[in-house]
CSV table of N, CA and C in Angstrom, one decimal:
chain,number,residue,atom,x,y,z
A,20,MET,N,1.7,0.8,7.5
A,20,MET,CA,0.4,0.3,7.1
A,20,MET,C,0.2,-0.9,6.8
A,21,LEU,N,0.1,-1.9,8.2
A,21,LEU,CA,-0.4,-2.8,7.3
A,21,LEU,C,-1.2,-2.9,7.7
A,22,GLU,N,-2.1,-3.6,6.2
A,22,GLU,CA,-3.8,-4.1,6.3
A,22,GLU,C,-3.6,-5.5,5.4
A,23,PRO,N,-4.4,-6.1,6.1
A,23,PRO,CA,-4.6,-7.1,5.3
A,23,PRO,C,-5.4,-7.2,3.9
A,24,ILE,N,-4.7,-7.9,3.0
A,24,ILE,CA,-5.7,-7.9,1.3
A,24,ILE,C,-5.7,-9.4,1.2
A,25,THR,N,-5.9,-9.1,-0.3
A,25,THR,CA,-6.5,-11.0,-0.6
A,25,THR,C,-6.1,-10.2,-2.0
A,26,LEU,N,-5.6,-11.1,-2.8
A,26,LEU,CA,-4.8,-11.1,-4.3
A,26,LEU,C,-5.7,-12.3,-4.9
A,27,LYS,N,-6.2,-11.7,-5.8
A,27,LYS,CA,-6.7,-13.1,-6.9
A,27,LYS,C,-6.6,-13.5,-7.9
A,28,ILE,N,-5.4,-14.4,-8.0
A,28,ILE,CA,-5.1,-14.5,-9.7
A,28,ILE,C,-6.1,-16.5,-9.8
A,29,GLY,N,-6.6,-15.8,-11.2
A,29,GLY,CA,-7.1,-17.1,-11.6
A,29,GLY,C,-8.2,-17.6,-10.4
A,30,ASP,N,-8.2,-19.0,-10.3
A,30,ASP,CA,-8.5,-19.6,-8.9
A,30,ASP,C,-8.5,-19.4,-7.6
A,31,ASP,N,-6.5,-18.9,-8.0
A,31,ASP,CA,-6.2,-19.1,-6.7
A,31,ASP,C,-6.2,-17.7,-5.5
A,32,ARG,N,-6.3,-17.9,-4.2
A,32,ARG,CA,-6.6,-17.0,-3.2
A,32,ARG,C,-5.4,-17.0,-2.3
A,33,HIS,N,-4.7,-15.6,-2.4
A,33,HIS,CA,-3.4,-15.6,-2.4
A,33,HIS,C,-3.7,-14.4,-0.7
A,34,ARG,N,-3.7,-14.2,0.4
A,34,ARG,CA,-4.1,-13.4,1.3
A,34,ARG,C,-2.2,-13.3,2.2
A,35,GLY,N,-2.2,-11.9,2.3
A,35,GLY,CA,-1.3,-11.2,2.7
A,35,GLY,C,-1.6,-9.5,3.7
A,36,TRP,N,-0.3,-8.6,3.4
A,36,TRP,CA,-0.4,-7.5,3.8
A,36,TRP,C,0.1,-6.6,3.0
A,37,LEU,N,-1.0,-5.2,3.8
A,37,LEU,CA,-0.5,-4.3,2.3
A,37,LEU,C,0.4,-3.7,3.2
A,38,VAL,N,1.9,-3.5,2.6
A,38,VAL,CA,2.7,-2.7,3.0
A,38,VAL,C,3.0,-1.3,2.7
A,39,ASN,N,2.4,-1.0,1.6
A,39,ASN,CA,3.2,0.2,0.8
A,39,ASN,C,2.3,0.7,0.3
A,40,LEU,N,1.3,1.7,-0.1
A,40,LEU,CA,-0.1,2.5,-0.6
A,40,LEU,C,0.3,3.5,-1.4
A,41,GLY,N,0.1,3.5,-3.0
A,41,GLY,CA,0.7,4.9,-3.9
A,41,GLY,C,-1.0,4.9,-4.3
A,42,PRO,N,-1.0,6.0,-5.1
A,42,PRO,CA,-2.1,6.3,-6.3
A,42,PRO,C,-2.2,5.2,-7.0
A,43,GLU,N,-1.0,5.2,-7.9
A,43,GLU,CA,-1.3,3.7,-8.7
A,43,GLU,C,-0.5,2.1,-8.7
A,44,GLY,N,-0.2,2.1,-7.3
A,44,GLY,CA,0.5,0.9,-7.4
A,44,GLY,C,0.5,0.7,-5.4
A,45,ALA,N,0.9,-0.2,-5.1
A,45,ALA,CA,1.4,-0.7,-3.8
A,45,ALA,C,2.6,-1.8,-3.7
A,46,ARG,N,2.6,-2.3,-2.2
A,46,ARG,CA,3.4,-3.4,-2.3
A,46,ARG,C,3.1,-4.3,-1.4
A,47,ILE,N,3.1,-5.4,-1.2
A,47,ILE,CA,2.1,-6.0,-0.2
A,47,ILE,C,3.5,-7.4,-0.1
A,48,SER,N,3.1,-7.8,1.2
A,48,SER,CA,3.6,-9.0,1.7
A,48,SER,C,2.9,-10.8,1.8
A,49,GLY,N,3.6,-11.5,2.0
A,49,GLY,CA,2.8,-12.9,2.0
A,49,GLY,C,2.6,-13.7,0.9
A,50,PRO,N,2.2,-13.7,-0.3
A,50,PRO,CA,2.0,-14.3,-1.0
A,50,PRO,C,3.4,-14.6,-1.7
A,51,PHE,N,3.8,-15.7,-2.3
A,51,PHE,CA,4.9,-16.0,-2.9
A,51,PHE,C,4.7,-16.8,-4.2
A,52,GLY,N,5.4,-17.2,-5.0
A,52,GLY,CA,5.6,-17.7,-5.9
A,52,GLY,C,4.5,-17.0,-7.4
A,53,LEU,N,4.2,-15.8,-7.3
A,53,LEU,CA,3.8,-15.3,-8.4
A,53,LEU,C,5.0,-15.0,-9.3
A,54,SER,N,4.5,-14.7,-10.9
A,54,SER,CA,5.0,-14.8,-11.7
A,54,SER,C,4.7,-13.3,-12.5
A,55,ILE,N,6.0,-12.7,-12.8
A,55,ILE,CA,6.0,-11.2,-13.3
A,55,ILE,C,4.8,-10.5,-14.8
A,56,GLY,N,4.2,-10.1,-14.2
A,56,GLY,CA,3.6,-9.8,-15.6
A,56,GLY,C,2.0,-10.1,-15.2
A,57,THR,N,1.7,-11.2,-13.7
A,57,THR,CA,0.8,-11.7,-13.8
A,57,THR,C,-0.7,-10.4,-13.3
A,58,THR,N,-1.4,-11.2,-14.0
A,58,THR,CA,-2.8,-9.7,-13.0
A,58,THR,C,-3.6,-10.9,-12.4
A,59,GLY,N,-4.4,-10.0,-11.8
A,59,GLY,CA,-5.0,-10.6,-10.7
A,59,GLY,C,-5.6,-8.9,-10.1
A,60,ASN,N,-7.1,-9.8,-9.1
A,60,ASN,CA,-7.9,-9.0,-8.7
A,60,ASN,C,-7.6,-9.0,-7.3
A,61,LEU,N,-7.1,-7.1,-6.6
A,61,LEU,CA,-6.1,-7.3,-5.1
A,61,LEU,C,-7.5,-6.2,-4.3
A,62,THR,N,-8.1,-7.0,-3.5
A,62,THR,CA,-8.7,-6.3,-2.7
A,62,THR,C,-7.7,-5.9,-1.1
A,63,ILE,N,-8.7,-4.4,-1.2
A,63,ILE,CA,-7.7,-3.6,-0.5
A,63,ILE,C,-9.7,-2.9,1.0
A,64,PRO,N,-9.1,-3.3,1.6
A,64,PRO,CA,-9.8,-2.6,2.9
A,64,PRO,C,-10.2,-1.1,2.6
A,65,GLY,N,-11.4,-0.9,2.5
A,65,GLY,CA,-12.1,0.7,2.2
A,65,GLY,C,-11.9,1.1,1.4
A,66,ILE,N,-11.3,-0.1,0.1
A,66,ILE,CA,-11.7,0.5,-1.2
A,66,ILE,C,-12.0,-0.3,-2.3
A,67,GLY,N,-11.7,-1.5,-1.8
A,67,GLY,CA,-12.5,-2.4,-2.5
A,67,GLY,C,-11.3,-3.2,-3.6
A,68,ASP,N,-11.8,-3.7,-4.8
A,68,ASP,CA,-11.1,-4.4,-6.1
A,68,ASP,C,-10.5,-3.8,-7.0
A,69,LEU,N,-9.3,-3.8,-6.8
A,69,LEU,CA,-8.8,-3.3,-8.2
A,69,LEU,C,-7.7,-4.4,-8.6
A,70,GLU,N,-8.2,-4.1,-10.2
A,70,GLU,CA,-7.2,-5.1,-11.2
A,70,GLU,C,-5.8,-4.7,-10.8
A,71,ALA,N,-4.8,-5.7,-10.8
A,71,ALA,CA,-3.7,-5.4,-10.4
A,71,ALA,C,-2.8,-6.0,-11.1
A,72,ARG,N,-1.6,-5.6,-11.4
A,72,ARG,CA,-0.6,-6.6,-12.5
A,72,ARG,C,0.5,-6.2,-11.2
A,73,VAL,N,2.0,-7.7,-11.4
A,73,VAL,CA,2.4,-8.0,-10.8
A,73,VAL,C,4.0,-7.1,-10.9
A,74,LEU,N,4.2,-6.1,-10.7
A,74,LEU,CA,5.7,-5.8,-11.3
A,74,LEU,C,7.2,-6.4,-10.5
A,75,ALA,N,7.2,-6.6,-9.9
A,75,ALA,CA,8.5,-7.2,-9.5
A,75,ALA,C,8.3,-7.8,-7.7
A,76,PRO,N,9.4,-8.2,-7.7
A,76,PRO,CA,9.3,-9.3,-6.4
A,76,PRO,C,9.9,-8.4,-5.7
A,77,THR,N,9.8,-8.2,-4.4
A,77,THR,CA,10.6,-7.7,-3.3
A,77,THR,C,10.9,-8.4,-2.0
A,78,ARG,N,11.6,-8.3,-1.2
A,78,ARG,CA,12.2,-9.2,-0.1
A,78,ARG,C,11.3,-9.5,0.3
A,79,ASP,N,9.8,-9.6,0.5
A,79,ASP,CA,9.5,-10.2,1.4
A,79,ASP,C,7.6,-10.5,0.8
A,80,GLY,N,7.8,-10.5,-0.6
A,80,GLY,CA,6.3,-10.2,-1.1
A,80,GLY,C,6.9,-9.4,-3.0
A,81,TYR,N,5.5,-8.8,-3.4
A,81,TYR,CA,5.6,-8.4,-4.3
A,81,TYR,C,5.2,-6.5,-4.6
A,82,ARG,N,5.3,-6.0,-5.6
A,82,ARG,CA,5.3,-4.9,-6.0
A,82,ARG,C,4.2,-4.9,-7.5
A,83,LEU,N,3.0,-3.9,-7.1
A,83,LEU,CA,1.8,-3.9,-8.0
A,83,LEU,C,1.6,-3.3,-8.8
A,84,LYS,N,1.0,-3.0,-9.5
A,84,LYS,CA,0.3,-1.7,-10.5
A,84,LYS,C,-0.5,-1.7,-10.9
A,85,PHE,N,-1.7,-0.7,-10.5
A,85,PHE,CA,-2.8,-0.9,-11.1
A,85,PHE,C,-3.5,0.2,-11.3
A,86,SER,N,-4.9,0.3,-11.9
A,86,SER,CA,-5.2,1.8,-12.1
A,86,SER,C,-6.8,1.8,-12.3
A,87,PRO,N,-6.6,2.8,-11.1
A,87,PRO,CA,-7.8,2.5,-10.2
A,87,PRO,C,-8.8,3.4,-10.8
A,88,SER,N,-9.9,3.3,-10.1
A,88,SER,CA,-11.4,4.2,-10.6
A,88,SER,C,-10.9,6.2,-10.6
A,89,ILE,N,-11.9,6.8,-10.6
A,89,ILE,CA,-11.4,8.1,-10.2
A,89,ILE,C,-12.1,7.7,-8.3
A,90,LYS,N,-13.1,6.9,-8.2
A,90,LYS,CA,-13.6,7.2,-6.8
A,90,LYS,C,-12.8,6.5,-5.5
A,91,GLN,N,-12.3,5.0,-6.9
A,91,GLN,CA,-11.6,4.5,-6.0
A,91,GLN,C,-9.5,5.7,-6.0
A,92,ARG,N,-9.6,6.4,-7.2
A,92,ARG,CA,-7.9,7.0,-6.5
A,92,ARG,C,-8.2,8.3,-5.6
A,93,ALA,N,-9.3,8.6,-5.7
A,93,ALA,CA,-9.9,9.3,-4.2
A,93,ALA,C,-9.9,8.3,-2.9
A,94,GLN,N,-10.7,7.6,-2.5
A,94,GLN,CA,-10.8,6.8,-1.6
A,94,GLN,C,-8.7,6.0,-0.9
A,95,ILE,N,-8.1,6.1,-2.5
A,95,ILE,CA,-6.7,5.9,-1.7
A,95,ILE,C,-5.9,7.5,-1.0
A,96,ILE,N,-6.5,8.0,-1.8
A,96,ILE,CA,-5.7,9.1,-1.6
A,96,ILE,C,-6.3,9.6,-0.4
A,97,GLU,N,-7.3,9.7,0.4
A,97,GLU,CA,-7.6,10.1,2.0
A,97,GLU,C,-6.9,8.8,2.8
A,98,LYS,N,-7.2,7.7,2.4
A,98,LYS,CA,-6.1,6.5,3.2
A,98,LYS,C,-4.7,6.9,3.4
A,99,LEU,N,-4.0,7.5,2.2
A,99,LEU,CA,-3.1,8.0,2.8
A,99,LEU,C,-2.8,9.4,3.4
A,100,HIS,N,-3.2,10.1,3.1
A,100,HIS,CA,-4.1,11.5,3.9
A,100,HIS,C,-4.6,11.3,5.3
A,101,THR,N,-5.0,10.3,5.6
A,101,THR,CA,-5.7,10.3,7.3
A,101,THR,C,-6.5,11.4,6.7
A,102,ALA,N,-7.5,11.8,6.2
A,102,ALA,CA,-8.4,12.9,6.2
A,102,ALA,C,-9.5,12.8,7.1
A,103,ARG,N,-9.7,11.5,8.1
A,103,ARG,CA,-11.1,11.4,9.1
A,103,ARG,C,-10.1,11.5,9.7
A,104,ALA,N,-9.0,12.3,10.3
A,104,ALA,CA,-8.4,12.7,11.7
A,104,ALA,C,-7.7,10.9,12.1
A,105,LEU,N,-7.7,10.4,11.8
A,105,LEU,CA,-6.9,9.3,12.3
A,105,LEU,C,-5.5,9.3,12.4
A,106,PRO,N,-5.5,8.4,13.2
A,106,PRO,CA,-3.5,8.6,13.4
A,106,PRO,C,-2.6,7.9,11.9
A,107,GLY,N,-2.1,8.6,12.0
A,107,GLY,CA,-1.2,9.1,10.6
A,107,GLY,C,-0.5,10.2,9.9
A,108,SER,N,-0.2,10.7,9.0
A,108,SER,CA,0.2,12.0,8.5
A,108,SER,C,-0.3,13.0,9.3
A,109,ASP,N,-1.5,13.1,9.4
A,109,ASP,CA,-1.7,14.7,10.2
A,109,ASP,C,-1.7,14.4,11.6
A,110,ARG,N,-0.6,13.7,12.5
A,110,ARG,CA,-0.6,13.9,13.7
A,110,ARG,C,1.0,13.3,13.8
A,111,GLY,N,1.3,14.3,13.0
A,111,GLY,CA,3.0,14.5,13.4
A,111,GLY,C,3.4,14.8,14.6
A,112,ASP,N,4.1,15.1,15.5
A,112,ASP,CA,4.7,15.4,16.7
A,112,ASP,C,6.0,16.4,16.2
A,113,ILE,N,5.6,17.4,16.1
A,113,ILE,CA,6.2,18.9,15.6
A,113,ILE,C,7.7,18.6,16.3
A,114,VAL,N,7.6,18.8,17.4
A,114,VAL,CA,8.7,18.9,18.2
A,114,VAL,C,9.6,17.4,18.7
A,115,ARG,N,9.1,16.4,18.4
A,115,ARG,CA,10.2,15.3,17.8
A,115,ARG,C,10.8,15.5,16.8
A,116,ILE,N,10.0,15.6,15.5
A,116,ILE,CA,10.5,15.8,14.5
A,116,ILE,C,11.9,17.2,14.1
A,117,ILE,N,11.5,18.3,14.9
A,117,ILE,CA,12.7,19.2,15.1
A,117,ILE,C,14.0,19.0,15.9
A,118,ARG,N,13.8,18.1,16.7
A,118,ARG,CA,14.3,17.5,17.9
A,118,ARG,C,15.6,16.6,16.6
A,119,GLU,N,14.7,15.3,16.2
A,119,GLU,CA,15.8,14.4,15.4
A,119,GLU,C,16.3,15.2,13.9
A,120,LEU,N,15.8,16.1,13.5
A,120,LEU,CA,16.0,17.0,12.5
A,120,LEU,C,17.8,17.7,13.0
A,121,ALA,N,17.7,18.1,14.1
A,121,ALA,CA,18.5,18.9,14.6
A,121,ALA,C,19.5,17.8,15.4
A,122,ARG,N,19.2,16.5,15.7
A,122,ARG,CA,20.4,15.8,15.9
A,122,ARG,C,21.0,15.3,15.0
A,123,ALA,N,19.8,15.0,13.6
A,123,ALA,CA,20.4,14.6,12.3
A,123,ALA,C,21.7,15.8,11.7
A,124,LEU,N,21.7,17.1,12.2
A,124,LEU,CA,22.5,17.7,11.4
A,124,LEU,C,23.9,18.4,12.4
A,125,THR,N,24.0,18.0,13.4
A,125,THR,CA,25.0,17.7,13.9
A,125,THR,C,25.7,17.1,14.3
A,126,HIS,N,25.7,16.2,13.7
A,126,HIS,CA,26.0,14.1,13.8
A,126,HIS,C,26.7,14.2,12.3
């Protein structure tokens, strides 16, 4: 899941990428020099603005925590589960999954 994001902290706008998304947090890449505990406004396409707190640095960015509204939480879950039949978790190749599982179990 690579989508463009903007993280606004004070007057600074940091552009980056959404690497991982969960109902109450995300991992982003791109921004640097952020302090742990800093709060800002994270803009995610299709969800909108979320007040986010910087939890921890990662190799290429940061882990963030947020408290979405009920509507935003539903939008996040829809995005995660691709309810609109977009490529994603609903389009798994079952034959390939079984083949890879069998290969992993025999080695």
